[in-house]
mmCIF file of C-alpha atoms and ligand atoms in Angstrom:
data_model
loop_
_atom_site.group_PDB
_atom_site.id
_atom_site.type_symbol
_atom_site.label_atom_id
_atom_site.label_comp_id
_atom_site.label_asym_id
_atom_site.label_seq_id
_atom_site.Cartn_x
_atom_site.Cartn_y
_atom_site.Cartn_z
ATOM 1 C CA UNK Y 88 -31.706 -57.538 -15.958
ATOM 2 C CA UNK Y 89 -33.113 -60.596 -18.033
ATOM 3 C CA UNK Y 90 -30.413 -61.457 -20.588
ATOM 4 C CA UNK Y 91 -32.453 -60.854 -24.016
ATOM 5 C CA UNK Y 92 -31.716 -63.292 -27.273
ATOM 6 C CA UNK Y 93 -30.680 -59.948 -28.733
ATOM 7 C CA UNK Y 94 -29.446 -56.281 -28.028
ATOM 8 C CA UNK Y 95 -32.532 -54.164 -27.041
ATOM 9 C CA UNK Y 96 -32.798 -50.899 -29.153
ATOM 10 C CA UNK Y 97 -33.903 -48.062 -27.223
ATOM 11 C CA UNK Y 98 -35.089 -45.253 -29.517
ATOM 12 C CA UNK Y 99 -34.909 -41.388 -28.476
ATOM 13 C CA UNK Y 100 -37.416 -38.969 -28.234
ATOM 14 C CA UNK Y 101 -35.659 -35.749 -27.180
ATOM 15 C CA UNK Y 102 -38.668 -33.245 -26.152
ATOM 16 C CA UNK Y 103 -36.476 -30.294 -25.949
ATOM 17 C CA UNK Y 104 -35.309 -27.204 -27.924
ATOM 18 C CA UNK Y 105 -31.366 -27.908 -28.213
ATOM 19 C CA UNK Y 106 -30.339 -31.193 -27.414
ATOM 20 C CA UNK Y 107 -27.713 -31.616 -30.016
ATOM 21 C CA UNK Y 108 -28.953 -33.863 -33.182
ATOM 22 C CA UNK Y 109 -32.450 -33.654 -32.585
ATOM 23 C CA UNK Y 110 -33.222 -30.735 -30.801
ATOM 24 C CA UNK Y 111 -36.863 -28.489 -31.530
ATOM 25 C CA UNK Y 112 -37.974 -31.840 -33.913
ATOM 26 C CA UNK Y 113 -40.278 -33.281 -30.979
ATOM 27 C CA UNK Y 114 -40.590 -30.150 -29.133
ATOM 28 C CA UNK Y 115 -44.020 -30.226 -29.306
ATOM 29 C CA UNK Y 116 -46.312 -32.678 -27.449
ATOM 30 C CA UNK Y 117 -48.382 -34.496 -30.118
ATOM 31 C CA UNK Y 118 -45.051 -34.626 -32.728
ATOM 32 C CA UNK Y 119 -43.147 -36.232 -29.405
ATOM 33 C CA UNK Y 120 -45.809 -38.803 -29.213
ATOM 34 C CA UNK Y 121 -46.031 -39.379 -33.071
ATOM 35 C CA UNK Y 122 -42.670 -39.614 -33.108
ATOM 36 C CA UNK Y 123 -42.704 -42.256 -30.268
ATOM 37 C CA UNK Y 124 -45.068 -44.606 -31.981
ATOM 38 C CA UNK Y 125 -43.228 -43.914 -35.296
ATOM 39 C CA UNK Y 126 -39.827 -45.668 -33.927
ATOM 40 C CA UNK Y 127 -41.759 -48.614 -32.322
ATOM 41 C CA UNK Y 128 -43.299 -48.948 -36.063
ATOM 42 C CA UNK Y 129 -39.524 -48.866 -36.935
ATOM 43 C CA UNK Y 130 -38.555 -51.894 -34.213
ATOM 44 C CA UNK Y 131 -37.509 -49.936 -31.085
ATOM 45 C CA UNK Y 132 -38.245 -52.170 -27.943
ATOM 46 C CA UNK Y 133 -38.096 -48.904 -25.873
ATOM 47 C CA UNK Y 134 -38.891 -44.693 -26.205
ATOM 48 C CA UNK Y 135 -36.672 -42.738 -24.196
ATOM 49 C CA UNK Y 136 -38.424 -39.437 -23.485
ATOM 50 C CA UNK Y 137 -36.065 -36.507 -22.092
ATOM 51 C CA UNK Y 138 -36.720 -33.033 -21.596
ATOM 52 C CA UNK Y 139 -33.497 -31.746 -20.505
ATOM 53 C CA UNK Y 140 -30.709 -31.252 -23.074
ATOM 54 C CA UNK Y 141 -27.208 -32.525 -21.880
ATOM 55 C CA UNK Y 142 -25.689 -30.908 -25.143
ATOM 56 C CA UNK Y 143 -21.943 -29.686 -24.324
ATOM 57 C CA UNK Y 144 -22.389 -26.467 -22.412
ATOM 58 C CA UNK Y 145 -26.370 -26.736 -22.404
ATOM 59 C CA UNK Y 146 -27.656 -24.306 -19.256
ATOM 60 C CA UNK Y 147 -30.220 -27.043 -17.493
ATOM 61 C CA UNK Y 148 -33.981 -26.525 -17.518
ATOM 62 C CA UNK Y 149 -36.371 -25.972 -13.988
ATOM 63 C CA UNK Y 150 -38.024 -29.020 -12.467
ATOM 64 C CA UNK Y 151 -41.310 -27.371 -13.484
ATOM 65 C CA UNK Y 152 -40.425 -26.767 -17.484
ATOM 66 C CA UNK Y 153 -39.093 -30.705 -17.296
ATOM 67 C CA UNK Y 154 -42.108 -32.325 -16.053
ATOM 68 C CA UNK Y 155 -44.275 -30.586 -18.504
ATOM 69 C CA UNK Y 156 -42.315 -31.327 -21.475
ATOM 70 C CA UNK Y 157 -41.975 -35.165 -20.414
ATOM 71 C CA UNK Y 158 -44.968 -36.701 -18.217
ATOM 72 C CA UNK Y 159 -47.620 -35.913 -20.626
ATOM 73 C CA UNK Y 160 -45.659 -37.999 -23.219
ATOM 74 C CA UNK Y 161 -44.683 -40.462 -21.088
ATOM 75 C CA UNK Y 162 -48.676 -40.769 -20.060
ATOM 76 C CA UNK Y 163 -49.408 -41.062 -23.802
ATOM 77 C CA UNK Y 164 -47.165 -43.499 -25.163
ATOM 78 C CA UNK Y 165 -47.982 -46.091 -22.010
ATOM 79 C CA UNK Y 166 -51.337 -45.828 -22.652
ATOM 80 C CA UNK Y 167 -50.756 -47.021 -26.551
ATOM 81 C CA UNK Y 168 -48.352 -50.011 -24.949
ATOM 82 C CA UNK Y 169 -45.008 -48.698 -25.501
ATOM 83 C CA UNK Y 170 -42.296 -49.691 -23.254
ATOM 84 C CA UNK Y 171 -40.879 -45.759 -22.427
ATOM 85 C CA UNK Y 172 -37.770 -44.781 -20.189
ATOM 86 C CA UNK Y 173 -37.289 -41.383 -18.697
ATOM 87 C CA UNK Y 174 -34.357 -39.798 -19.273
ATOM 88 C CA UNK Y 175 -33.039 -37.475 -16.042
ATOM 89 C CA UNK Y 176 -31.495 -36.692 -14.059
ATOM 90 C CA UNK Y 177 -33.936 -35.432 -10.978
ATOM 91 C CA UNK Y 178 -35.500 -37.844 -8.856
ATOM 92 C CA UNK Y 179 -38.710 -35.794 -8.786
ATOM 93 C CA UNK Y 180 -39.069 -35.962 -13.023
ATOM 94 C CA UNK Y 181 -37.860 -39.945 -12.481
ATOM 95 C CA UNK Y 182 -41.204 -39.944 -9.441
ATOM 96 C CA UNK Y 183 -43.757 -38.777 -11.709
ATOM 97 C CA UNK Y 184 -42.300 -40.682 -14.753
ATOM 98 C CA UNK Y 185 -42.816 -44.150 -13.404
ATOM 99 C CA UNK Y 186 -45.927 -42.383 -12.086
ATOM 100 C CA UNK Y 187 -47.035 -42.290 -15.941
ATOM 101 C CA UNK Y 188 -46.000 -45.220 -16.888
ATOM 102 C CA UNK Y 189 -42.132 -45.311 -17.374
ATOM 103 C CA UNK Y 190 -40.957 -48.694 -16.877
ATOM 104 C CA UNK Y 191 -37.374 -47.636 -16.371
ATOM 105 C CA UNK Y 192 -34.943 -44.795 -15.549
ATOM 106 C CA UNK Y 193 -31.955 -43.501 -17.607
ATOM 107 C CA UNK Y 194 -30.315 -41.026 -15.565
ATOM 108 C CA UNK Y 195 -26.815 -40.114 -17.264
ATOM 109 C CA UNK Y 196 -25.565 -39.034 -14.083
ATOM 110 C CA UNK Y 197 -25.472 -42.457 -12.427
ATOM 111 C CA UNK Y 198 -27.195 -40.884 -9.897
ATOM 112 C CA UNK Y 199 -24.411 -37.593 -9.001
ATOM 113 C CA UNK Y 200 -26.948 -35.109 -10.157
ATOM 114 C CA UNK Y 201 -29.340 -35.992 -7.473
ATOM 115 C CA UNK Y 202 -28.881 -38.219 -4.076
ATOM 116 C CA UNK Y 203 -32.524 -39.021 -3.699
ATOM 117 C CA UNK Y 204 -32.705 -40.671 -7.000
ATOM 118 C CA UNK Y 205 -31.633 -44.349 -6.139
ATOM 119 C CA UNK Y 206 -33.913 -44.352 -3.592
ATOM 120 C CA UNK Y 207 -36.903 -43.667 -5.687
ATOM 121 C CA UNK Y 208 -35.727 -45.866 -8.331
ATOM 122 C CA UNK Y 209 -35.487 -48.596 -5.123
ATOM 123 C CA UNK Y 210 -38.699 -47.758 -4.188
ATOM 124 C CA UNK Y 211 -40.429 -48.151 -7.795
ATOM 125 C CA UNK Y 212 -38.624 -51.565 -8.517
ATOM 126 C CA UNK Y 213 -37.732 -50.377 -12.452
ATOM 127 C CA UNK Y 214 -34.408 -51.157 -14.350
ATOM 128 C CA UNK Y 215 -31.863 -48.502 -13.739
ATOM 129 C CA UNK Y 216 -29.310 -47.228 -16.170
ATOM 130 C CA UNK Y 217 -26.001 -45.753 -14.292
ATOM 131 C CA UNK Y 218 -24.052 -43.388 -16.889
ATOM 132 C CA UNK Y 219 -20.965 -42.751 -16.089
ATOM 133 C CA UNK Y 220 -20.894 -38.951 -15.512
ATOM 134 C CA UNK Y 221 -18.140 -36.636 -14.581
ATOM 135 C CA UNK Y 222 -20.423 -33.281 -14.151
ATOM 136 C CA UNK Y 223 -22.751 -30.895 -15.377
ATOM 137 C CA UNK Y 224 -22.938 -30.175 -19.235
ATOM 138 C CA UNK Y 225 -21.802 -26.482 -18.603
ATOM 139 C CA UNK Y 226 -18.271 -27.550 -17.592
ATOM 140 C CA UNK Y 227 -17.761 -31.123 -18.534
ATOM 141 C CA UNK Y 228 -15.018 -30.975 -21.280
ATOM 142 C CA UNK Y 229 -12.845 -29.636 -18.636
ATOM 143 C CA UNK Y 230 -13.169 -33.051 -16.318
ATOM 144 C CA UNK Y 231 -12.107 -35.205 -19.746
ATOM 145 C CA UNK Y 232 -8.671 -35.919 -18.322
ATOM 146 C CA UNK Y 233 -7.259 -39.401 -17.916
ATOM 147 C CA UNK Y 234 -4.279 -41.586 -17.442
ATOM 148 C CA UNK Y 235 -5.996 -44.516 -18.479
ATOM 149 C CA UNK Y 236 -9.891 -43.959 -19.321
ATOM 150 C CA UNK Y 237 -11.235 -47.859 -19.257
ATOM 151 C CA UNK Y 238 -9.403 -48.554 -15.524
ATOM 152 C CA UNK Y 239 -11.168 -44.840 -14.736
ATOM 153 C CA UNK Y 240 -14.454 -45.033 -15.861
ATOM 154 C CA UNK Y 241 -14.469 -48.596 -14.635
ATOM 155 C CA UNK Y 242 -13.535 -47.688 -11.043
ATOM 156 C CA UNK Y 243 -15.894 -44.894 -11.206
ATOM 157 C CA UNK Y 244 -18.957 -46.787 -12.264
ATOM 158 C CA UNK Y 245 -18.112 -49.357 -9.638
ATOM 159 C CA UNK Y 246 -18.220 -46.657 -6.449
ATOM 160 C CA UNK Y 247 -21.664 -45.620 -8.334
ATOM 161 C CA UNK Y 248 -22.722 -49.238 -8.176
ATOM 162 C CA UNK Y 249 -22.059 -50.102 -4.329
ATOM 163 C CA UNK Y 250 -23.771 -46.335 -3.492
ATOM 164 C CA UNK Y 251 -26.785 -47.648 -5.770
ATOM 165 C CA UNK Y 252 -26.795 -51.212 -4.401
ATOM 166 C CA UNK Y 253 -26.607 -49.528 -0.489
ATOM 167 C CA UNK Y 254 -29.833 -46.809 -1.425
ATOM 168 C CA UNK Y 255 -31.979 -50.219 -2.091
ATOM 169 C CA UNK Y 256 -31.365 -51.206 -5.887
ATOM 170 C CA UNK Y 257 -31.518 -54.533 -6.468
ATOM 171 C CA UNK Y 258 -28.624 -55.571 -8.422
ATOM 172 C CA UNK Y 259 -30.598 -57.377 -11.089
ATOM 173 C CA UNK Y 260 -31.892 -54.034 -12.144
ATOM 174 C CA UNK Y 261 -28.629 -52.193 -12.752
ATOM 175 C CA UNK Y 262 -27.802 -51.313 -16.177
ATOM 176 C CA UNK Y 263 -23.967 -49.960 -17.042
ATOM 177 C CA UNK Y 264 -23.015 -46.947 -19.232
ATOM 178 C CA UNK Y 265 -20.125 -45.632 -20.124
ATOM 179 C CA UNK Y 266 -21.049 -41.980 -20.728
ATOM 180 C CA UNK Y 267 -19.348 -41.026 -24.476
ATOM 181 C CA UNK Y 268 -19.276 -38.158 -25.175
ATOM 182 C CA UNK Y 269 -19.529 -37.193 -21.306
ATOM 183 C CA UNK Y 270 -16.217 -35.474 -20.374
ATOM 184 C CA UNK Y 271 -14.816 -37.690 -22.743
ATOM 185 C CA UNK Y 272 -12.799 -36.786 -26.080
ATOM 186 C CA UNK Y 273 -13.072 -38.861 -29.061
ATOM 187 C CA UNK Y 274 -9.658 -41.455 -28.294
ATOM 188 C CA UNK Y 275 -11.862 -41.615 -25.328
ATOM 189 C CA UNK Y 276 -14.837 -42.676 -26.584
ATOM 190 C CA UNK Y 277 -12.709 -44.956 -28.899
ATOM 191 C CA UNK Y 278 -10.721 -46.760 -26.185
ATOM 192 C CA UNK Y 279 -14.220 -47.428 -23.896
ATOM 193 C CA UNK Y 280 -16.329 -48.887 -27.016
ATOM 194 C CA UNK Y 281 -12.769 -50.998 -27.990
ATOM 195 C CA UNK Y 282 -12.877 -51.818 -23.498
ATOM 196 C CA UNK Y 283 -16.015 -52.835 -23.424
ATOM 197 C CA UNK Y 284 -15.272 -56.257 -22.340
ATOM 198 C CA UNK Y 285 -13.547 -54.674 -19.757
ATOM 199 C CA UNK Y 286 -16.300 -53.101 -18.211
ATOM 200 C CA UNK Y 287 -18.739 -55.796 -18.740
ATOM 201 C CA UNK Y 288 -16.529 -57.361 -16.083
ATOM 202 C CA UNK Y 289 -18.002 -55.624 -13.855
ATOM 203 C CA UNK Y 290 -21.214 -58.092 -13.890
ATOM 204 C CA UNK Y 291 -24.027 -55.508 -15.584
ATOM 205 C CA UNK Y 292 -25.655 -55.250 -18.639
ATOM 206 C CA UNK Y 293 -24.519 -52.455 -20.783
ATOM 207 C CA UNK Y 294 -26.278 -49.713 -22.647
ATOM 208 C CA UNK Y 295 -24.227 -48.138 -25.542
ATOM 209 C CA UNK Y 296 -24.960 -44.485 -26.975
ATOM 210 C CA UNK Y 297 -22.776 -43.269 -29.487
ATOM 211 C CA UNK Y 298 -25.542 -42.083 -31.816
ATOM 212 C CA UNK Y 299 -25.264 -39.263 -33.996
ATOM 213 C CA UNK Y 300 -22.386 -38.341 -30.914
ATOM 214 C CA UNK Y 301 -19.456 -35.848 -32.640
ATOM 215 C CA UNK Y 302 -16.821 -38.284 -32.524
ATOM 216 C CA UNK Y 303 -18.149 -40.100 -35.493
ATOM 217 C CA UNK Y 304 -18.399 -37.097 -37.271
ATOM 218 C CA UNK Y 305 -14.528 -36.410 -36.594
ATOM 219 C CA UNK Y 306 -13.622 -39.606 -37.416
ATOM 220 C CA UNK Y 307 -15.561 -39.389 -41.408
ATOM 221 C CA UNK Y 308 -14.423 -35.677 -42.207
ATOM 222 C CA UNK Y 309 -14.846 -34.416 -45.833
ATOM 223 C CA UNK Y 310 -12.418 -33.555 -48.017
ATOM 224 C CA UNK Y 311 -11.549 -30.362 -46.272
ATOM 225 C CA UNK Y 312 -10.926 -32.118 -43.233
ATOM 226 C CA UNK Y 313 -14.565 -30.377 -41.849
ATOM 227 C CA UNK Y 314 -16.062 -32.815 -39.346
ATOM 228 C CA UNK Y 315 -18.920 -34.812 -41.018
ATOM 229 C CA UNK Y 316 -22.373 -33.438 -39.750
ATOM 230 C CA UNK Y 317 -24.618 -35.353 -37.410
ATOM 231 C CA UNK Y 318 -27.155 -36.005 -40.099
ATOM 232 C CA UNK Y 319 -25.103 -37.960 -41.953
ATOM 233 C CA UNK Y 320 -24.078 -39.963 -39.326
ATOM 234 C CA UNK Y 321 -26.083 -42.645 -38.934
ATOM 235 C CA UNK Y 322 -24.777 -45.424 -41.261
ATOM 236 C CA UNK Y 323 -21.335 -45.176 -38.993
ATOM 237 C CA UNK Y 324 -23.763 -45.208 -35.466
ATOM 238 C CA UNK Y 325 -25.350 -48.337 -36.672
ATOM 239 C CA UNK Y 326 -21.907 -49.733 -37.717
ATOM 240 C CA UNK Y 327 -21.397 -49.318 -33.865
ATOM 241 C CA UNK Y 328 -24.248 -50.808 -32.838
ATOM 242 C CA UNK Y 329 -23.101 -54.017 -34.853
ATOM 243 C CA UNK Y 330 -20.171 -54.107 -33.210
ATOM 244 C CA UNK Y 331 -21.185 -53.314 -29.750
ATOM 245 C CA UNK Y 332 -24.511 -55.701 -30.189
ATOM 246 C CA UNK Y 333 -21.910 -58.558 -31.311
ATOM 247 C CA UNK Y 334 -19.979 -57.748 -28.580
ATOM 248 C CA UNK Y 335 -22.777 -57.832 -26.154
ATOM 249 C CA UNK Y 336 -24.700 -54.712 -25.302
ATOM 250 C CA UNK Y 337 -27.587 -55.473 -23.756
ATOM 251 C CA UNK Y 338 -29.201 -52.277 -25.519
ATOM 252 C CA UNK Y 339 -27.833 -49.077 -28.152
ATOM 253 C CA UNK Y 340 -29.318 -45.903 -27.613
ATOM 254 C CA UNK Y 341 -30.565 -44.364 -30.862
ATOM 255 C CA UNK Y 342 -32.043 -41.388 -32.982
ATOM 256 C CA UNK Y 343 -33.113 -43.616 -36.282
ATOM 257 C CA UNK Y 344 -34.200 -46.965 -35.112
ATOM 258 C CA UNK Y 345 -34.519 -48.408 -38.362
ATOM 259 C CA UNK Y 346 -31.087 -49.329 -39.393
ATOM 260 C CA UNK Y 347 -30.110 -49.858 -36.034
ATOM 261 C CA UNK Y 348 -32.507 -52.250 -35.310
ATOM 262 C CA UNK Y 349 -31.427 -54.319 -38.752
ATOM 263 C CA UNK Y 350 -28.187 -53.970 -37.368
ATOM 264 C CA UNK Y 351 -28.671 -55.664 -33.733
ATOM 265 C CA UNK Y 352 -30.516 -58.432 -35.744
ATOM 266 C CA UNK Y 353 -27.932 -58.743 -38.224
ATOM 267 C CA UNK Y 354 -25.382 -59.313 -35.023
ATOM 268 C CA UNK Y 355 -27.267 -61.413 -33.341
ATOM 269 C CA UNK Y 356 -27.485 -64.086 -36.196
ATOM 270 C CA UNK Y 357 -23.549 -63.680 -36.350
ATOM 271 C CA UNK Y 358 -23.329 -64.273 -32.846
ATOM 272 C CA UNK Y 359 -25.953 -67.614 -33.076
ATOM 273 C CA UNK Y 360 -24.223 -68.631 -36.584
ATOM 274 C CA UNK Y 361 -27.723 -68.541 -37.623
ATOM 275 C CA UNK Y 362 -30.946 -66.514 -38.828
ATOM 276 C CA UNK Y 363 -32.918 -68.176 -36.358
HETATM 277 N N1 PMM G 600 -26.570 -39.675 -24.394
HETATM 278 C C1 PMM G 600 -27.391 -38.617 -24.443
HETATM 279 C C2 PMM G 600 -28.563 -38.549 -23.660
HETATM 280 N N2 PMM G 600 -28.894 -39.585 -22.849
HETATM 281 N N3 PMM G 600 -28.413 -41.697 -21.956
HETATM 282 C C3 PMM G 600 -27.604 -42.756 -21.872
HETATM 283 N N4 PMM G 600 -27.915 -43.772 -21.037
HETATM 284 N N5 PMM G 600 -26.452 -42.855 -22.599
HETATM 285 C C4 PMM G 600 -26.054 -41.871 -23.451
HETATM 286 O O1 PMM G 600 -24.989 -42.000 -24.071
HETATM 287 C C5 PMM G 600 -26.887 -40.712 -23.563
HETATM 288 C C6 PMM G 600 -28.074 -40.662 -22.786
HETATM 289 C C7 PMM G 600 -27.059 -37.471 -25.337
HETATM 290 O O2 PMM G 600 -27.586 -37.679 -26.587
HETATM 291 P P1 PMM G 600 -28.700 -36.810 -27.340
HETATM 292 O O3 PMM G 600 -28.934 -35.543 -26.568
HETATM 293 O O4 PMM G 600 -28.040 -36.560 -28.656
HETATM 294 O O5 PMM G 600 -29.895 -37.652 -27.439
#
């Protein structure tokens, strides 16, 4: 991937039921693609449309009910000019995506869901985000075990690289995630976003999404000690996307774009010691 004068800011659009902050908001088609235009209004360089939920425990939709919640967005917004990723997992939905007009592929399983998907990712030439993925939302807390989580996930997104690289990806379309909040607890999440240099090592842009994810809620409890609630978590997300644009994200995956995209601009005049 092109190295950018700042962090990207890839806004989502979550055209499902349940996912977990935003799920039933953009349910339906035309408030998906409202929605879409509303957070490139709002400075997001790219729409991620999903239509799968990857909630903790969420059951997974058919192939059938996931292609008709996302192509007809996906067809919409790249007609009106916006840059849109598909988020999947299925090499079929990632197909017909690009088909519409996605101009790259976000698949949080790094490509363990489905075997064909590299190859069809290969074959449409589009940026490819690798997640670091453990399993399938129904049973992932159970795989959030490790000795030492940055050598782990760092290892593990490494063997997903070389498969990738052997199906036909070029490397210069490789984008790196760590996964939080997949199979990972919050001291987790904590230790990867504090690693990050660590796994930028590996030679591959990185794409950050802690938005709205539970471990900033558990780390800003009231005074009862209850976890704070998604909705009020945005001010500490885009405090993380500071930080992780400062310390060189190539892109933060987000549910409010606005602040977020302040904050990316706000680390990249840090970074240049200047506004301009
Ligand atoms: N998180 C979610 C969905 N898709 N994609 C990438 N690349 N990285 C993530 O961290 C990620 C993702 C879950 O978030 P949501 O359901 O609350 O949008």
């Amino acid at each position: 991937m092109p190295a950018e004068e700042r962090c990207l800011v890839m806004g989502v659009v979550n055209v499902t039921p349940d996912s977990f902050s935003d799920g039933g908001q953009w349910f339906d088609e035309d408030a998906a693609i409202r929605h879409g235009l509303e957070l490139v209004r709002q400075g997001a360089d790219i729409v991620d449309v999903g239509g799968e939920s990857t909630r903790p425990g969420a059951a997974r939709v058919s192939l059938e009910e996931e292609l008709a919640r996302v192509v007809p967005v996906i067809r919409a917004l790249d007609r009106e000019g916006v840059p849109v990723s598909v988020d999947t997992m299925r090499a079929e939905v990632a197909q017909a995506a690009v088909e519409a007009g996605a101009k790259l592929v976000n698949d949080v399983s790094g490509g363990l869901a489905d075997h064909g998907m590299a190859r069809v990712v290969a074959a449409a030439g589009v940026p490819y985000v690798v997640m670091h993925w453990r399993g399938h939302s129904h049973d992932m807390e159970s795989r959030a075990v490790y000795a030492d989580v940055v050598t782990e996930v760092r290892e593990e997104l490494a063997k997903r690289v070389d498969l990738v690289l052997a199906e036909g990806v070029p490397e210069n379309q490789i984008v790196l995630d760590p996964g939080l909040g997949f199979a990972k607890h919050p001291e987790h999440n904590w230790s990867l976003l504090a690693g990050m240099d660590r796994l930028a090592e590996l030679g591959y842009p990185l794409l950050i999404g802690a938005s709205r994810k539970r471990f900033l809620g558990r780390l800003l409890p009231g005074p009862d000690g209850t976890p704070r609630p998604f909705s009020r978590s945005d001010d500490a997300t885009a405090a993380v996307t500071a930080l992780a644009a400062r310390a060189g994200a190539w892109c933060v995956r987000v549910h409010r774009v606005g602040p977020n995209a302040d904050a990316v601009r706000v680390a990249a005049a840090w970074t240049r010691g200047g506004s301009r």
